[in-house]
Coordinates of C-alpha atoms in Angstrom, one line a residue:
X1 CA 3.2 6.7 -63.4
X2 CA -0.6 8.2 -62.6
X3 CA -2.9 5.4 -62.1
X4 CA -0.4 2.5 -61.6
X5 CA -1.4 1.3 -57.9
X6 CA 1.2 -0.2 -56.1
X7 CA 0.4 -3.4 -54.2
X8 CA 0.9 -3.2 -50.4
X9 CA 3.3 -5.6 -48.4
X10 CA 1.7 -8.4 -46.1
X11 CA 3.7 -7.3 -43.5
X12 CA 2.2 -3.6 -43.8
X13 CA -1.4 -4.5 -44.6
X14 CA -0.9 -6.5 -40.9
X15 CA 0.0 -3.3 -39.1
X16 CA -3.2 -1.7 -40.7
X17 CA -5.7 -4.3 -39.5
X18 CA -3.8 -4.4 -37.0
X19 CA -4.4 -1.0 -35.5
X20 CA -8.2 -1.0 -37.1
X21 CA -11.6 -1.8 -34.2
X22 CA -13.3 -5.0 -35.8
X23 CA -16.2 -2.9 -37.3
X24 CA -13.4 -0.9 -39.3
X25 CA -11.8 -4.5 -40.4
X26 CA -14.7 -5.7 -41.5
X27 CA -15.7 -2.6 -43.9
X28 CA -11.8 -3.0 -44.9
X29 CA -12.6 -6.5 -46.2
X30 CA -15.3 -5.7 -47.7
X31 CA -13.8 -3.0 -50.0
X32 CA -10.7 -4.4 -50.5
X33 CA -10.7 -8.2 -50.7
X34 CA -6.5 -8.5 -50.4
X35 CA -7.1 -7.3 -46.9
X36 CA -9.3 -10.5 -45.9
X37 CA -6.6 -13.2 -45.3
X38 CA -5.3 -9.9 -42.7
X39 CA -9.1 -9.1 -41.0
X40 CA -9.7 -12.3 -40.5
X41 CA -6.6 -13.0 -38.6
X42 CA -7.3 -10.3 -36.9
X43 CA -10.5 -10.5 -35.7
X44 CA -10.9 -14.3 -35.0
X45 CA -7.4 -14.2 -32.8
X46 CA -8.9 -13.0 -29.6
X47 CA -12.7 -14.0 -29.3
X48 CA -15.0 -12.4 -26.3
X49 CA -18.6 -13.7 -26.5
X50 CA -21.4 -12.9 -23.5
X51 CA -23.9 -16.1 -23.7
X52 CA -27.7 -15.8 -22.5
X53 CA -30.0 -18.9 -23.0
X54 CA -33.4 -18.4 -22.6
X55 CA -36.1 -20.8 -23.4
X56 CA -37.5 -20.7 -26.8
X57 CA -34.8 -18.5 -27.7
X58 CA -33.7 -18.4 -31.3
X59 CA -30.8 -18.7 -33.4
X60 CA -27.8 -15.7 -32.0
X61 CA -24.0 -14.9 -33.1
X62 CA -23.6 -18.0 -30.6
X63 CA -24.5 -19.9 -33.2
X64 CA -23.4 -18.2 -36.7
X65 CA -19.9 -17.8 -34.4
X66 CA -20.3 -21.8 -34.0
X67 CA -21.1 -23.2 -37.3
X68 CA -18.2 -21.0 -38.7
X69 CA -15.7 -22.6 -36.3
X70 CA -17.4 -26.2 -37.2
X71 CA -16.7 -26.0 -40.5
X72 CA -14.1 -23.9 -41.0
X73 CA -11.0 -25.2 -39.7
X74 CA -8.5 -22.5 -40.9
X75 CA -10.4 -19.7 -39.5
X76 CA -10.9 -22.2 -36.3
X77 CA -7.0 -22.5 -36.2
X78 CA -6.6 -18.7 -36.2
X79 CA -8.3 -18.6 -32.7
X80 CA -5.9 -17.7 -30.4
X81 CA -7.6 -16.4 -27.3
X82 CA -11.9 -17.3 -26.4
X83 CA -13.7 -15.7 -23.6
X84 CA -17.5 -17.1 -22.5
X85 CA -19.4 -15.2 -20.2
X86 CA -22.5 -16.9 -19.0
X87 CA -24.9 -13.9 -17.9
X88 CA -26.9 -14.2 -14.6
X89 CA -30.2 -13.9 -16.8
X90 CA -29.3 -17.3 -18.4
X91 CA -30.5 -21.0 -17.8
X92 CA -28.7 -24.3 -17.7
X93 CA -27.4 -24.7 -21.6
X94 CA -29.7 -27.5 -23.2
X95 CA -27.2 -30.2 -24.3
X96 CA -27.3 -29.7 -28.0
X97 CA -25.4 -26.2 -27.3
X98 CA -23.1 -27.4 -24.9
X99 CA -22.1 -30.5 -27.4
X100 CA -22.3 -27.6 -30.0
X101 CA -19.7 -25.6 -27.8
X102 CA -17.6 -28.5 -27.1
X103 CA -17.2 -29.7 -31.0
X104 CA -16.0 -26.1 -32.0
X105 CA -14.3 -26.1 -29.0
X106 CA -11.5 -29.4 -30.1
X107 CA -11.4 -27.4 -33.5
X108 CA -9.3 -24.9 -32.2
X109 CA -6.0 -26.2 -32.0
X110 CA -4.1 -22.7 -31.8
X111 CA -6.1 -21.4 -28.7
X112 CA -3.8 -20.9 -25.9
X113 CA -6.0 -18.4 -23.7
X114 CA -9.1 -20.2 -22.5
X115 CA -11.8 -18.0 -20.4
X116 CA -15.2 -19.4 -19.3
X117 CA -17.2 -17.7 -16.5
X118 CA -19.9 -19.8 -15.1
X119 CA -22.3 -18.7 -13.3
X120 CA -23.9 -21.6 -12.1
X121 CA -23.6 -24.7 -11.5
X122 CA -23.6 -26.6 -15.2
X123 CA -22.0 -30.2 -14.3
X124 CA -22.6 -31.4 -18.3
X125 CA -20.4 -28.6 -19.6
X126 CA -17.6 -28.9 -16.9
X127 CA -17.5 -32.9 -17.4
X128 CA -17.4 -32.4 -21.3
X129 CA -14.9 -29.7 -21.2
X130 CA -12.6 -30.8 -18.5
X131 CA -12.4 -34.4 -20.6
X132 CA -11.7 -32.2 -24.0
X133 CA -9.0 -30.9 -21.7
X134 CA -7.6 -33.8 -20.3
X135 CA -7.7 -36.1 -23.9
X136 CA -6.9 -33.4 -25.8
X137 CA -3.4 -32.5 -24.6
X138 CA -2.1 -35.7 -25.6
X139 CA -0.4 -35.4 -29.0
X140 CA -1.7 -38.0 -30.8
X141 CA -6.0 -37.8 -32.2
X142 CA -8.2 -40.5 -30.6
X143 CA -11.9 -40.4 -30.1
X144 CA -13.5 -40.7 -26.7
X145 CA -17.3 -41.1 -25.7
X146 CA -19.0 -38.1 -23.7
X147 CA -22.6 -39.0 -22.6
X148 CA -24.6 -38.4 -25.6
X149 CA -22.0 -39.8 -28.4
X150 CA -18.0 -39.4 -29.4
X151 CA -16.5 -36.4 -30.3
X152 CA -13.5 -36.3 -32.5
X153 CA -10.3 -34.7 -32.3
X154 CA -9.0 -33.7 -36.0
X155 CA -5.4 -34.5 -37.2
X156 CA -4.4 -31.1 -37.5
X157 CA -3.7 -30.5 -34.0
X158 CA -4.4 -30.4 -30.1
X159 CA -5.1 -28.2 -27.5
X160 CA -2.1 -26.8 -25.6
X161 CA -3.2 -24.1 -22.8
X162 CA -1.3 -21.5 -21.5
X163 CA -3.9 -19.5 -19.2
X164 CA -7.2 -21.0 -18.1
X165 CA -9.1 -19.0 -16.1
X166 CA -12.5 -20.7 -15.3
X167 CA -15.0 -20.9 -12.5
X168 CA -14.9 -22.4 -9.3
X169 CA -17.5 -24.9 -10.2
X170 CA -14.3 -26.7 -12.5
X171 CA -11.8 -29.3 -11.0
X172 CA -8.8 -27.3 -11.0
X173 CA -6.5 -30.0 -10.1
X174 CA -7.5 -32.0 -12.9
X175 CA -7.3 -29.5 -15.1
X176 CA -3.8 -28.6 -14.0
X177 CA -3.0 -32.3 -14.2
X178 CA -4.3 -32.7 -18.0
X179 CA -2.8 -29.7 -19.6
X180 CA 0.3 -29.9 -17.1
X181 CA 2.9 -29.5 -20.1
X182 CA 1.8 -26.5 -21.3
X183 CA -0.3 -24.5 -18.9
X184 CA 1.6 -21.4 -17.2
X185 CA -1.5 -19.7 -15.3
X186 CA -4.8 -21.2 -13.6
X187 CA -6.9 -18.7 -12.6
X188 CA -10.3 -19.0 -10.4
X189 CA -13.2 -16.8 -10.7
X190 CA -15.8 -17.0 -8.1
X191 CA -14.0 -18.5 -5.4
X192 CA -13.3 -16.6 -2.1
X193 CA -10.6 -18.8 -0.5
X194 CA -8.3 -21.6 -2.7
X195 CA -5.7 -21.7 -0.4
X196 CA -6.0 -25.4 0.3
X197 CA -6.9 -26.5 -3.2
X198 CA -4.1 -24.8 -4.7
X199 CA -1.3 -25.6 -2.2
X200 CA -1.8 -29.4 -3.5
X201 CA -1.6 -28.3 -7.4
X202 CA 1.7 -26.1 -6.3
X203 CA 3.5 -29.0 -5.0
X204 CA 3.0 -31.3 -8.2
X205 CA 3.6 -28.2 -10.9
X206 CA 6.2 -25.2 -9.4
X207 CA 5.8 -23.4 -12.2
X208 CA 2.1 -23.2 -12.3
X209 CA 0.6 -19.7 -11.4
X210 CA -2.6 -19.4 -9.4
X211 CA -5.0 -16.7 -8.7
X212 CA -8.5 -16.0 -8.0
X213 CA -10.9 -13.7 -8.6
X214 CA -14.2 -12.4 -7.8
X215 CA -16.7 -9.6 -7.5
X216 CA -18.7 -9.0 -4.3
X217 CA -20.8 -6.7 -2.8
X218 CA -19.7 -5.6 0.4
X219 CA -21.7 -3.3 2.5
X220 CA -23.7 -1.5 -0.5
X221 CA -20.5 -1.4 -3.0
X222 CA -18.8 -3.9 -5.5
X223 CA -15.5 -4.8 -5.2
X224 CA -13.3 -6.6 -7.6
X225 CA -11.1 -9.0 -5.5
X226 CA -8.2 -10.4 -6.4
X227 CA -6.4 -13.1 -4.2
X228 CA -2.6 -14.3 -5.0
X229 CA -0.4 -16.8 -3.3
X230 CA 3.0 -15.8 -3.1
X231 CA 3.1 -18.6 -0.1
X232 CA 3.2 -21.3 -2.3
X233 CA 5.8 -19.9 -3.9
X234 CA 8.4 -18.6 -1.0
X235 CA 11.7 -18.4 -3.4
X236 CA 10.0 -17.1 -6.2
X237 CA 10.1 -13.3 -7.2
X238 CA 5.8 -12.9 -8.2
X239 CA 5.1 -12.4 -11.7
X240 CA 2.1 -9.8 -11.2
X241 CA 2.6 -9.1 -14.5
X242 CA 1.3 -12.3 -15.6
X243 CA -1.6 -12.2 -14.0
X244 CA -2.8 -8.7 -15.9
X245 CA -1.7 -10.1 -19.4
X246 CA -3.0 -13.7 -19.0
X247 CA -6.9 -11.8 -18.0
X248 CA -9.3 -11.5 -21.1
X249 CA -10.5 -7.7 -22.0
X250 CA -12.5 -7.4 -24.6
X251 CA -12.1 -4.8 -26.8
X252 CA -8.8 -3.6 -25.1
X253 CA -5.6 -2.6 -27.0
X254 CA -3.4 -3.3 -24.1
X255 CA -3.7 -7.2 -22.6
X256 CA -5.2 -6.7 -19.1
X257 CA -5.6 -2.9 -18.4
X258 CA -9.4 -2.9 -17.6
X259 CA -8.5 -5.9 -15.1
X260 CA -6.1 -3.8 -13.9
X261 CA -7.9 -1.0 -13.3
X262 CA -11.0 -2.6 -12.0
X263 CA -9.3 -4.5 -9.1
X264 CA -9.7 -2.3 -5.8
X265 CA -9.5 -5.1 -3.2
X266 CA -5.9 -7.6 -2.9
X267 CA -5.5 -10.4 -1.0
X268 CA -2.1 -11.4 -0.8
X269 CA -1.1 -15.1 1.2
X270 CA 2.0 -14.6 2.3
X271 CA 4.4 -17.8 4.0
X272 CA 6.5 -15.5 6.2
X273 CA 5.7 -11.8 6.8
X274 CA 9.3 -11.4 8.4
X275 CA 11.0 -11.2 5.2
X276 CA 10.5 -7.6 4.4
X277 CA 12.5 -8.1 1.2
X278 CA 10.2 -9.9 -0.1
X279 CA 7.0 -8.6 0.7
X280 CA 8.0 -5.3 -0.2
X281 CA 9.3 -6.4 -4.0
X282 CA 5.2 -7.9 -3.6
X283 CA 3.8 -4.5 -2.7
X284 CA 5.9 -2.5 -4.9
X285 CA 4.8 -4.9 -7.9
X286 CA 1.1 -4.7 -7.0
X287 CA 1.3 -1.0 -6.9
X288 CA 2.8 -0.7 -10.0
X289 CA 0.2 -2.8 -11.9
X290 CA -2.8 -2.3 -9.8
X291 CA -2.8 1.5 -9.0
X292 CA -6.7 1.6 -7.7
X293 CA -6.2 -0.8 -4.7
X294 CA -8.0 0.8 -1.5
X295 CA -8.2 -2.5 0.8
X296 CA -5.5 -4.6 1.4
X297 CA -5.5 -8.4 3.5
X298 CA -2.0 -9.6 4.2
X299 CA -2.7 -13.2 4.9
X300 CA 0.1 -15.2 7.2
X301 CA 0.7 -18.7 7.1
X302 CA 2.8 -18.3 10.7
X303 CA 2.8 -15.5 13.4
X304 CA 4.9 -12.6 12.7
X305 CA 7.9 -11.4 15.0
X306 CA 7.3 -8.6 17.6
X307 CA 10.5 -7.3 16.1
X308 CA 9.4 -6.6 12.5
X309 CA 6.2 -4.7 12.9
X310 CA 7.6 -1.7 12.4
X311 CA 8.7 -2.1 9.1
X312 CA 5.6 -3.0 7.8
X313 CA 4.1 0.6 7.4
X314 CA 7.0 1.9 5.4
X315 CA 5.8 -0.1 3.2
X316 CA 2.3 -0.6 2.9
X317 CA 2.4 3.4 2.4
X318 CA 3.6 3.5 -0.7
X319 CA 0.1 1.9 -1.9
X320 CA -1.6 5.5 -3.1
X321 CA -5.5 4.9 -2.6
X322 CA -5.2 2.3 0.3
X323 CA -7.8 3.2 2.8
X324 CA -8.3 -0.1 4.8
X325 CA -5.3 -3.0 5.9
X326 CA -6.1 -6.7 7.4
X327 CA -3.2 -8.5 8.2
X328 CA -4.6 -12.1 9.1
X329 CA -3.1 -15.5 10.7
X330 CA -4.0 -18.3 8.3
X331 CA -4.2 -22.0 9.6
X332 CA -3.5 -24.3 7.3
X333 CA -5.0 -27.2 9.1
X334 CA -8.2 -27.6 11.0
X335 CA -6.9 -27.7 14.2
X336 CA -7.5 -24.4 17.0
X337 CA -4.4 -23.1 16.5
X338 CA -2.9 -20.6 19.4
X339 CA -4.7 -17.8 20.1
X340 CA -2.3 -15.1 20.2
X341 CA -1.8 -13.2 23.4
X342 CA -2.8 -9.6 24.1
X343 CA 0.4 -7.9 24.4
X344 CA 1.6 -9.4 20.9
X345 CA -1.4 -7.7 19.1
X346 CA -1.1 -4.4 20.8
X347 CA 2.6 -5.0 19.3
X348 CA 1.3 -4.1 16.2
X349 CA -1.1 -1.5 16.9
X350 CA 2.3 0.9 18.5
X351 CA 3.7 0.2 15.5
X352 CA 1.3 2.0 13.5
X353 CA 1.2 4.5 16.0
X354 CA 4.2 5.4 16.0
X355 CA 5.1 5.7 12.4
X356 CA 3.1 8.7 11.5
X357 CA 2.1 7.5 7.8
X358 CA 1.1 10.1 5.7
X359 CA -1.0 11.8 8.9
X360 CA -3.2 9.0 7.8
X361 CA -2.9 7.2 11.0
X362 CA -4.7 9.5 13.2
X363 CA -3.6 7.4 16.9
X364 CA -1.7 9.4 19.1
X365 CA 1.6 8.5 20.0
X366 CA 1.9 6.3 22.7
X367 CA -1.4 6.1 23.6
X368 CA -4.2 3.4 22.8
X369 CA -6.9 4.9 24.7
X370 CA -9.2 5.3 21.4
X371 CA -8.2 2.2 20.3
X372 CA -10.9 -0.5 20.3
X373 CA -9.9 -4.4 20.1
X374 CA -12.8 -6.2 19.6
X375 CA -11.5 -9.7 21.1
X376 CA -10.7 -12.9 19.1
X377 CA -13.2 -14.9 16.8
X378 CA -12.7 -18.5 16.6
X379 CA -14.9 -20.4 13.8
X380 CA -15.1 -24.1 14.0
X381 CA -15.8 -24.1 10.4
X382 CA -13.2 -21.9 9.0
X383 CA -9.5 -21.9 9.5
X384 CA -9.3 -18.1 10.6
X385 CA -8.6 -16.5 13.9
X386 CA -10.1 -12.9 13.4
X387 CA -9.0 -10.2 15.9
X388 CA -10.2 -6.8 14.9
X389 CA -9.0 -3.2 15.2
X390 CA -10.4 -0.2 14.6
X391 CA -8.6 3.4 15.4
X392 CA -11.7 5.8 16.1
X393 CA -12.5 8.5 14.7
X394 CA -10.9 8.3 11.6
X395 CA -11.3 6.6 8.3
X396 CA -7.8 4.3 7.7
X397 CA -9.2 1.1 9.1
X398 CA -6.3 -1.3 10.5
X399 CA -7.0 -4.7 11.3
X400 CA -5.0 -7.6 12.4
X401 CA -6.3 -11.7 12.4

């Protein structure tokens, strides 16, 4: 029996490539053809590709990555997952790369997981790929004119969606209109507050998931932000889970655990802050998945009762690394709003006082003296009313809005 080799399985060749990093596949292919048909399924399933465009720039794996999607339509359909980063460095795309983009772009009728980070304002890409979108949901192939000439969708397929997360330069709402029988999560990158934009898209699609997030430098450091909307969803349990699996790591083995990690800074919009049920099954959830949050921003849709401020530390304690807590009155309309009086704010403030979190919460029992309450904010052209407070000295910052 020396020197017979025995032929491996599919099945097990898959759980080698499988567990191989795409410079290992691609030496695997090489020396042993039978294990193409497996590399290549591999490697073109989840696709993560940082774009720069520079003038007089020349031909990149952009484009190689491009034509092989043009013209090959098998290893098109293997595409499962594509993630475009537009660097800060880069200029507006000229159009023969976005057209470029958008033509490999109805080729891949298995993609599910769409990610494209914009960092500026490019109105001919979002037009041409919020129409791919919106025509190529439908299930039967038709040929519609963008600008500069038609682009085709083939017979083989359509685009379905399942995650999108995209820029806040895109129409969201028609996005989540177009791709409505298939799409599960929308998320926004880039944009600080969605509240209003997304409440509409709730209403027409329930089962739509929304997030946003961005990265911003506040006061010398970077944060990653994440902002969730468990309002728009009051009888819902949230599906933070989701959110980590549906984000686009490249080169992770686990869906979603650099996002994870990276995200020190939550804002959570909450429709009643009374039900302590529920907002604790949302802060036990975010702690579980996101176990490097240090600032938290409870966001309230109505004014919480006098009575239930004391259960709110219990809870927000079992958040490890949290070093800073807003809890904010969101207005949905334009309108002033009430301002809310002085003896309900101070409310909140005994509560904290007198809950002795993890001797975190240096105020003394019963005593505000070295608390300072630095008034109410009203802006005309945002829907907040901001009313600070800040425990002194010590380093947990509290604040309510």
């Amino acid at each position: 029996m020396e020197g017979i080799s025995v032929p491996l399985p599919p099945e097990l060749k898959h759980h080698i490539a499988a567990l191989c990093g795409p410079g290992t596949l691609v030496n695997l292919a090489i020396v042993d053809k039978s294990y193409r048909d497996e590399a290549e399924r591999v490697l073109y399933t989840k696709i993560f590709i940082e774009f720069s465009w520079r003038r007089g720039s020349k031909s990149t794996i952009w484009d190689k990555l491009n034509d092989t999607l043009r013209q090959n339509l098998h290893k098109a359909s293997l595409v499962r997952s594509l993630t475009v980063l537009f660097k800060h460095d880069s200029i507006l795309a000229p159009p023969f790369v976005t057209d470029s983009f958008c033509t490999t772009l109805t080729n891949l009728h298995g993609l599910v997981n769409l990610c494209l980070h914009l960092h500026y304002r490019d109105e001919n890409l979002q037009a041409k790929v919020q129409t791919i979108l919106r025509y190529a949901s439908r299930p039967f192939p038709r040929q519609w004119e963008i600008q500069d000439g038609p682009i085709f969708l083939f017979s083989q397929g359509y685009l379905r969606l399942e995650t999108f997360h995209c820029s806040q330069y895109f129409d969201f709402s028609a996005i989540a209109d177009a791709q409505s029988n298939s799409l599960r999560i929308l998320g926004s990158y880039g944009g600080k507050d969605n509240l209003r934009s997304f409440q509409s898209i709730a209403q027409r699609h329930p089962e739509l998931m929304l997030f946003s997030h961005v990265r911003e430098n506040y006061v010398g450091t970077l944060h990653n932000i994440l902002s969730v909307y468990p309002a728009l969803y009051p009888d819902k349990s949230f599906p933070w889970k989701a959110i980590v699996e549906s984000s686009h790591d490249e080169n992770s083995a686990y869906p979603g655990s650099f996002f994870s990690r990276s995200v020190d800074w939550v804002h959570i919009y909450l429709a009643d802050i009374c039900d302590v049920q529920f907002l604790r099954c949302v802060v036990e959830g975010m702690v579980e998945l996101f176990p490097n949050v240090t600032a938290l921003d409870l966001k309230c849709l109505r004014t919480p009762e006098r009575a239930y401020f004391q259960h709110i530390p219990p809870i927000i304690s079992t958040i490890p690394r949290l070093r800073e807590l807003s809890l904010n009155r969101v207005f949905l309309d334009q309108s002033s709003g009430s301002v809310l009086s002085q003896n309900h704010r101070l409310e909140l403030v005994k509560a904290w006082s007198t809950s002795n979190w993890r001797g975190r919460c240096t105020m003394a029992r019963g005593n505000l003296d070295n608390i300072e309450i630095y008034g109410v904010v009203r802006s005309l052209r945002t829907p907040y009313t901001f009313v600070i407070f800040h425990a002194l000295p010590r380093n947990f910052i509290c604040s309510y809005c």
